[in-house]
Amino acid sequence: MKKMNLALSLIALVVLSGCGDKPKSEVVTYKYTPDQVYKETCLHCHGPKGEGVAEKKGPALTKQSVQELEMSLFDIKNGGLGQSTATEHDVMEHNMKKLAEKGYDYDIKMMANYIHNTFNVTK
Ligand code: HEC
């Protein structure tokens, strides 16, 4: 019976370690929630209510639709994380790269929804 268990756990090991090359579509888990990321980083330039911070040149994030935010964030993240895209978000792309290096990465959809649900004034 002992031998049987050993054989089974060996099989389990082989099966588990077989997952080495993960598919690209794997679910990424982020260290912080959009709420934490926003309050600890974005807030400095976009304000506690997403109203924008003039001296940091951070624009307001209170009037964009979820789709607009998603598109901007997609652009910012892809530009900032290497794959170059020609856009007007150069400043933010640079910021995003720095933030991601510190672990402040986020899911685009979740962040867009968070910003919209928390700050939007056009609802
Ligand atoms: C160091 C200041 C700074 C920080 C920190 C910062 N931003 Fe920005 N953000 C800017 C500036 C400046 C712009 C406008 C220029 C640009 O898009 O590159 C901008 C633009 C944006 C835009 C595009 C707005 C539009 O209408 O096109 C979005 C969305 C955005 N930021 C989201 C975020 C999020 C989410 C975070 C936190 C993860 C964040 N920003 C952190 C300064 C900052």
Short mmCIF file of C-alpha atoms and ligand atoms in Angstrom, two decimals:
data_model
loop_
_atom_site.label_atom_id
_atom_site.label_comp_id
_atom_site.label_asym_id
_atom_site.label_seq_id
_atom_site.Cartn_x
_atom_site.Cartn_y
_atom_site.Cartn_z
CA MET A 1 0.00 0.00 0.00
CA LYS A 2 2.90 2.38 0.86
CA LYS A 3 4.42 1.75 -2.54
CA MET A 4 1.16 2.58 -4.21
CA ASN A 5 1.03 5.96 -2.45
CA LEU A 6 4.56 6.73 -3.44
CA ALA A 7 3.82 5.92 -7.05
CA LEU A 8 0.76 8.13 -6.95
CA SER A 9 2.59 11.08 -5.48
CA LEU A 10 5.32 10.69 -8.07
CA ILE A 11 2.73 10.84 -10.81
CA ALA A 12 1.21 13.90 -9.18
CA LEU A 13 4.62 15.54 -9.08
CA VAL A 14 5.25 14.90 -12.75
CA VAL A 15 1.82 16.19 -13.69
CA LEU A 16 2.23 19.33 -11.57
CA SER A 17 5.70 20.17 -12.80
CA GLY A 18 4.45 19.70 -16.34
CA CYS A 19 2.78 23.10 -16.06
CA GLY A 20 6.12 24.83 -16.52
CA ASP A 21 5.44 26.58 -19.78
CA LYS A 22 2.38 28.57 -18.90
CA PRO A 23 0.07 29.82 -21.62
CA LYS A 24 0.21 33.57 -22.32
CA SER A 25 -3.39 34.07 -21.24
CA GLU A 26 -2.66 33.05 -17.66
CA VAL A 27 -4.41 35.02 -14.97
CA VAL A 28 -2.01 37.59 -13.60
CA THR A 29 -2.32 38.29 -9.91
CA TYR A 30 -1.43 41.78 -8.77
CA LYS A 31 0.17 42.71 -5.50
CA TYR A 32 -2.20 45.61 -4.81
CA THR A 33 -5.87 46.32 -5.51
CA PRO A 34 -6.71 49.28 -7.79
CA ASP A 35 -7.80 51.13 -4.65
CA GLN A 36 -4.40 50.63 -3.01
CA VAL A 37 -2.50 51.46 -6.19
CA TYR A 38 -4.52 54.61 -6.71
CA LYS A 39 -4.19 55.89 -3.16
CA GLU A 40 -0.50 55.12 -2.88
CA THR A 41 0.58 56.36 -6.29
CA CYS A 42 -1.90 57.86 -8.80
CA LEU A 43 -3.37 60.15 -6.13
CA HIS A 44 -0.21 62.28 -6.01
CA CYS A 45 -0.79 63.48 -9.56
CA HIS A 46 -4.49 62.86 -10.15
CA GLY A 47 -5.84 63.95 -6.78
CA PRO A 48 -7.82 62.26 -3.98
CA LYS A 49 -11.00 62.67 -6.00
CA GLY A 50 -9.48 62.18 -9.43
CA GLU A 51 -9.87 65.91 -9.94
CA GLY A 52 -6.31 66.34 -11.18
CA VAL A 53 -3.29 68.06 -9.65
CA ALA A 54 -2.23 71.17 -11.53
CA GLU A 55 1.33 71.42 -10.21
CA LYS A 56 1.98 67.80 -11.22
CA LYS A 57 0.24 68.34 -14.55
CA GLY A 58 -1.96 65.35 -13.78
CA PRO A 59 -5.25 65.67 -15.67
CA ALA A 60 -8.65 65.01 -14.09
CA LEU A 61 -9.94 61.46 -14.45
CA THR A 62 -13.51 62.37 -13.62
CA LYS A 63 -15.09 62.72 -17.03
CA GLN A 64 -13.84 59.75 -19.02
CA SER A 65 -16.06 56.78 -19.72
CA VAL A 66 -14.88 53.35 -18.63
CA GLN A 67 -14.00 52.64 -22.26
CA GLU A 68 -11.93 55.81 -22.59
CA LEU A 69 -10.10 55.06 -19.38
CA GLU A 70 -9.48 51.50 -20.49
CA MET A 71 -8.05 52.67 -23.79
CA SER A 72 -5.79 55.23 -22.12
CA LEU A 73 -4.60 52.74 -19.54
CA PHE A 74 -4.01 50.10 -22.18
CA ASP A 75 -1.98 52.57 -24.13
CA ILE A 76 -0.10 53.77 -21.07
CA LYS A 77 0.73 50.28 -19.91
CA ASN A 78 1.82 48.95 -23.27
CA GLY A 79 3.86 52.02 -24.08
CA GLY A 80 5.34 52.14 -20.61
CA LEU A 81 6.16 48.48 -20.39
CA GLY A 82 8.19 48.20 -23.53
CA GLN A 83 6.19 47.59 -26.68
CA SER A 84 6.35 51.07 -28.10
CA THR A 85 3.20 52.76 -29.29
CA ALA A 86 3.18 56.27 -30.67
CA THR A 87 0.84 58.25 -28.44
CA GLU A 88 0.38 61.39 -26.42
CA HIS A 89 0.80 59.54 -23.13
CA ASP A 90 4.58 59.81 -22.92
CA VAL A 91 4.61 61.19 -19.40
CA MET A 92 2.23 58.58 -18.08
CA GLU A 93 4.07 55.80 -19.88
CA HIS A 94 7.23 56.79 -18.09
CA ASN A 95 5.37 56.95 -14.76
CA MET A 96 3.80 53.56 -15.34
CA LYS A 97 7.14 51.96 -15.97
CA LYS A 98 8.46 53.30 -12.68
CA LEU A 99 5.30 52.25 -10.82
CA ALA A 100 5.37 48.74 -12.27
CA GLU A 101 8.97 48.38 -11.18
CA LYS A 102 7.83 49.09 -7.63
CA GLY A 103 5.08 46.48 -7.86
CA TYR A 104 2.25 48.93 -8.47
CA ASP A 105 0.90 47.15 -11.49
CA TYR A 106 -2.83 46.70 -12.03
CA ASP A 107 -5.47 45.14 -14.21
CA ILE A 108 -6.57 47.65 -16.85
CA LYS A 109 -10.28 46.78 -16.67
CA MET A 110 -10.32 46.80 -12.88
CA MET A 111 -8.49 50.12 -12.69
CA ALA A 112 -10.73 51.73 -15.33
CA ASN A 113 -13.82 50.59 -13.45
CA TYR A 114 -12.39 51.69 -10.13
CA ILE A 115 -11.60 55.18 -11.39
CA HIS A 116 -14.95 55.51 -13.10
CA ASN A 117 -17.03 54.22 -10.20
CA THR A 118 -15.12 56.24 -7.62
CA PHE A 119 -14.57 59.59 -9.32
CA ASN A 120 -16.83 60.01 -12.31
CA VAL A 121 -18.96 63.16 -12.13
CA THR A 122 -20.92 62.75 -15.38
CA LYS A 123 -22.97 59.75 -14.25
C1 HEC B 1 4.03 61.62 -11.43
C2 HEC B 1 2.66 62.04 -11.71
C3 HEC B 1 1.66 60.95 -12.12
C4 HEC B 1 1.35 59.77 -11.48
C5 HEC B 1 1.99 59.18 -10.24
C6 HEC B 1 0.29 59.16 -12.25
N1 HEC B 1 -0.05 59.95 -13.31
FE1 HEC B 1 -1.46 59.56 -14.73
N2 HEC B 1 -0.92 61.20 -15.77
C7 HEC B 1 0.05 62.13 -15.38
C8 HEC B 1 0.20 63.14 -16.42
C9 HEC B 1 1.16 64.30 -16.37
C10 HEC B 1 -0.71 62.79 -17.47
C11 HEC B 1 -0.97 63.53 -18.80
C12 HEC B 1 0.11 63.27 -19.81
C13 HEC B 1 0.14 61.87 -20.31
O1 HEC B 1 -0.93 61.26 -20.53
O2 HEC B 1 1.24 61.33 -20.49
C14 HEC B 1 -1.39 61.57 -17.02
C15 HEC B 1 -2.38 60.91 -17.74
C16 HEC B 1 -3.11 59.83 -17.28
C17 HEC B 1 -4.24 59.25 -17.98
C18 HEC B 1 -4.80 59.70 -19.32
C19 HEC B 1 -5.89 60.71 -19.09
C20 HEC B 1 -6.49 61.17 -20.38
O3 HEC B 1 -7.57 61.77 -20.33
O4 HEC B 1 -5.90 60.95 -21.45
C21 HEC B 1 -4.72 58.24 -17.21
C22 HEC B 1 -5.90 57.33 -17.50
C23 HEC B 1 -3.85 58.18 -16.04
N3 HEC B 1 -2.90 59.17 -16.11
C24 HEC B 1 -3.99 57.25 -15.02
C25 HEC B 1 -3.10 57.10 -13.97
C26 HEC B 1 -3.14 56.01 -13.04
C27 HEC B 1 -4.17 54.89 -13.04
C28 HEC B 1 -2.09 56.19 -12.17
C29 HEC B 1 -1.64 55.31 -11.05
C30 HEC B 1 -1.32 53.94 -11.40
C31 HEC B 1 -1.41 57.41 -12.57
N4 HEC B 1 -2.05 57.93 -13.67
C32 HEC B 1 -0.31 57.94 -11.93
C33 HEC B 1 0.75 62.10 -14.19
C34 HEC B 1 0.77 61.06 -13.28
#
